[in-house]
Short mmCIF file of C-alpha atoms in Angstrom, two decimals:
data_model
loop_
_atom_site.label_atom_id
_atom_site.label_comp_id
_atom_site.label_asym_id
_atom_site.label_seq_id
_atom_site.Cartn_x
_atom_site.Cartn_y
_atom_site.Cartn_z
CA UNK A 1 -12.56 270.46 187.40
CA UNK A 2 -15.01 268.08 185.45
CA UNK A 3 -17.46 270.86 184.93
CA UNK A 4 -15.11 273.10 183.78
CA UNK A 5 -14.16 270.57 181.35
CA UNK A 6 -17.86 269.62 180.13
CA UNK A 7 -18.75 273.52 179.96
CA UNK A 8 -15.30 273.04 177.37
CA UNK A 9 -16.38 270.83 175.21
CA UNK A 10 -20.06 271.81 174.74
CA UNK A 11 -18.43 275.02 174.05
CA UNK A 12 -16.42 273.36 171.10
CA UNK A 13 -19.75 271.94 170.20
CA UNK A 14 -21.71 274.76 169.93
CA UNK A 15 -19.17 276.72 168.10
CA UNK A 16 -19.08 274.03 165.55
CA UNK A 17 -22.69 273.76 164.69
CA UNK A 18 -23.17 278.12 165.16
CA UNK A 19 -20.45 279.26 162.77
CA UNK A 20 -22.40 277.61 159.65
CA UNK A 21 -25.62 278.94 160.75
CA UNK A 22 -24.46 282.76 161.08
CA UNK A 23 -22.25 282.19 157.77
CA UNK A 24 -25.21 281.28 156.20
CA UNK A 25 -27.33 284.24 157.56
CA UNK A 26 -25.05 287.09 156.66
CA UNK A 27 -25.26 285.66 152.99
CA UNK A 28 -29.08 285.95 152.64
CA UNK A 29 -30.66 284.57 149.79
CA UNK A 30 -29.22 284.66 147.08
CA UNK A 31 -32.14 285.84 144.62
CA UNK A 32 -33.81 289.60 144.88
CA UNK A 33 -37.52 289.90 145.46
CA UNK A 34 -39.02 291.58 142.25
CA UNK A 35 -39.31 289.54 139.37
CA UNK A 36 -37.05 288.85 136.92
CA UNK A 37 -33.78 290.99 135.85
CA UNK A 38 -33.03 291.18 132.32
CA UNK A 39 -30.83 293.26 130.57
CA UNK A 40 -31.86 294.72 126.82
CA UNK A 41 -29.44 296.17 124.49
CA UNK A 42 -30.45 298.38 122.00
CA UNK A 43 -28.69 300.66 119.18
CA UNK A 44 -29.75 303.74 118.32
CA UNK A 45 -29.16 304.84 114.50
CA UNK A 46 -30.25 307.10 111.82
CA UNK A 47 -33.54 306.20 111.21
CA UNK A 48 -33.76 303.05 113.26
CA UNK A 49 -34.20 301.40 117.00
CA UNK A 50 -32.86 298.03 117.03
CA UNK A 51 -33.10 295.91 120.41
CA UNK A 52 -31.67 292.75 120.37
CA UNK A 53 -34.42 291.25 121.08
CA UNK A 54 -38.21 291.79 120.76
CA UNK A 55 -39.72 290.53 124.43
CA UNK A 56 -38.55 290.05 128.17
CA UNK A 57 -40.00 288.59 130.76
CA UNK A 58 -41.83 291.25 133.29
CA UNK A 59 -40.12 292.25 135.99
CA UNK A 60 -36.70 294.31 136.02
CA UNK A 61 -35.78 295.67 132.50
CA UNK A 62 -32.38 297.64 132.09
CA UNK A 63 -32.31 299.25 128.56
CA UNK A 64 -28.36 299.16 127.29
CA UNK A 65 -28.78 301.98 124.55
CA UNK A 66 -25.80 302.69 122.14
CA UNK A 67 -26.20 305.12 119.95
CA UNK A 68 -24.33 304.28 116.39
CA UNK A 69 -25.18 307.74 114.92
CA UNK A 70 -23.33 308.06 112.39
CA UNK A 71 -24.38 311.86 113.34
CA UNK A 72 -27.31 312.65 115.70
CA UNK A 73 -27.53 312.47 119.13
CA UNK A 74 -30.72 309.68 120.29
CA UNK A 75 -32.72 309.28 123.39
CA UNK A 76 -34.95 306.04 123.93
CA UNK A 77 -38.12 306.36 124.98
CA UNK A 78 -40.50 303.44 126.12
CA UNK A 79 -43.76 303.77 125.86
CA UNK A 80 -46.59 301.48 126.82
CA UNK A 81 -49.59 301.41 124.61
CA UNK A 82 -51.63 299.10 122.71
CA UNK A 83 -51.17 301.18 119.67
CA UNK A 84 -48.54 299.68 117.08
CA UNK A 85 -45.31 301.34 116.70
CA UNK A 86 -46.52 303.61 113.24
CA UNK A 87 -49.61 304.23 114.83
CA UNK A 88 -48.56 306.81 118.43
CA UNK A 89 -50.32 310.05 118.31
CA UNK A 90 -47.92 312.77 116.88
CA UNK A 91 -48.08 316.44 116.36
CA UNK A 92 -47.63 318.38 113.51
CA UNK A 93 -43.72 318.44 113.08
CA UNK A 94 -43.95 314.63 113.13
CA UNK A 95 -42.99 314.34 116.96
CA UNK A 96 -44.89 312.09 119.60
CA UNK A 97 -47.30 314.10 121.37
CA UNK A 98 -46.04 312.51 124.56
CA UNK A 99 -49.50 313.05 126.73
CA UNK A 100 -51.89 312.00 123.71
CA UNK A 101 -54.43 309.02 123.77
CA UNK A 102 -53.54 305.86 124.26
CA UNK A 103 -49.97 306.21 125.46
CA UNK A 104 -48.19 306.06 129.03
CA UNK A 105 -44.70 307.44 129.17
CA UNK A 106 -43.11 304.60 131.27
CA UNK A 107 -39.78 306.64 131.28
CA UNK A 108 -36.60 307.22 129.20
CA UNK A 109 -32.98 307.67 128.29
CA UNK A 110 -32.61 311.31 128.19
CA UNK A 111 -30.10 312.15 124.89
CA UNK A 112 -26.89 311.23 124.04
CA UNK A 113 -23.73 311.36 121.84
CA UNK A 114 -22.45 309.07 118.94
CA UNK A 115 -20.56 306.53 120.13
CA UNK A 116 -21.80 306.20 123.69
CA UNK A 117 -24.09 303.64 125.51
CA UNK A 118 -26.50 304.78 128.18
CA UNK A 119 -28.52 302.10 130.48
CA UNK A 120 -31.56 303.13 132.31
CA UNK A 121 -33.50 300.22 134.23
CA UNK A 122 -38.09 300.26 134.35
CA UNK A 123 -40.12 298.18 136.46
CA UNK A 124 -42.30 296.76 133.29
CA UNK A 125 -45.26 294.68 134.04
CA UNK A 126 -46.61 292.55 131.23
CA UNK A 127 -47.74 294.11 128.21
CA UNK A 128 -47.52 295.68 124.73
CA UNK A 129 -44.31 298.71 124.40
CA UNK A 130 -43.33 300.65 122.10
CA UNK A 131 -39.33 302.26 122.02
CA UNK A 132 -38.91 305.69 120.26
CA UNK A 133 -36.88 308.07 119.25
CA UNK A 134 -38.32 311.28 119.84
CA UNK A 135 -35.70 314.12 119.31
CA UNK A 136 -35.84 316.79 116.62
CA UNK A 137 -33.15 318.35 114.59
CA UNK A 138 -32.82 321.06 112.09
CA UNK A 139 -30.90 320.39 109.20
CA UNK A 140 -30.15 322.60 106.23
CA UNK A 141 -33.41 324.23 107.21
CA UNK A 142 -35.28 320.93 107.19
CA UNK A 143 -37.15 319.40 110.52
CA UNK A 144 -36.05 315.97 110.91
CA UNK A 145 -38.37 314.18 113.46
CA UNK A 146 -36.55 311.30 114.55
CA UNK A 147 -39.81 309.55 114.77
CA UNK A 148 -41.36 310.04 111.71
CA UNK A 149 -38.36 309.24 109.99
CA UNK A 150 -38.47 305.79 111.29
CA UNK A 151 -37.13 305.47 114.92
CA UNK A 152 -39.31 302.98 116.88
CA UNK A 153 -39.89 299.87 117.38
CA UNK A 154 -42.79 297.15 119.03
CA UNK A 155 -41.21 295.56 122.73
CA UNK A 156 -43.41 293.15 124.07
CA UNK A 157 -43.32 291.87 127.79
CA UNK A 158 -44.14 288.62 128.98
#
């Protein structure tokens, strides 16, 4: 009868010091391997790319892209390069030649309406970017080359 009661209360014991150790190892930790997460928001407007801000730190990047219009659909492309944002190689309706010198198509935001938001997230190591526009549109017989006409802008991460 006395072991059964010893057996008892190391049971009680045990229980007492294992429930804290298997709470606390079903909850993990509580940061993700990776880097950094940040999250980038960034409108979209005739003839302009605006982020928020102009740098993140490396690591996870989600792009938040709203496109304000007030008419064309946008896309967002980011671009690492060296080159500045005036400066990407382009062909001769004023588009980026997307495989030309000097460029590396990290990914993009594949076009979308006025008045929605689209989020894509890139794995962006330090280093210079560059965010584009690179749609084209006919209009009253005229190219418009998103692009040319002014959608980009210089993303640095740190």
């Amino acid at each position: 009868m006395r072991m059964a009661a010893m057996r008892g209360r190391w049971a009680v014991v045990l229980s007492a010091f294992a429930a804290p150790v298997l709470l606390l190892a079903a909850c993990g930790g509580g940061e993700e391997a990776g880097g950094a997460r940040t999250t980038v928001d960034v409108r979209l407007q005739e003839w302009a790319v605006l982020p928020a801000q102009a740098s993140s730190p490396a690591g996870q990047i989600t792009f938040r892209a709203e496109n304000t219009g007030p008419e064309d659909e946008h896309e967002l492309v980011v671009i690492r390069t060296d080159l500045a944002p005036d400066a990407l190689p382009v062909r001769d309706d004023g588009s980026v030649d997307e495989e030309g010198a000097g460029i590396q198509i990290v990914g993009e935001i594949e076009e979308f309406a006025v008045g929605q938001t689209e989020s894509q997230t890139f794995d962006l190591s330090e280093g210079k970017y560059v965010l584009i526009c690179n749609l084209m549109h006919t209009e009253h017989g005229a190219t418009e080359a998103h692009y040319r006409m002014g959608m980009r802008a210089a993303f640095t991460v740190t």
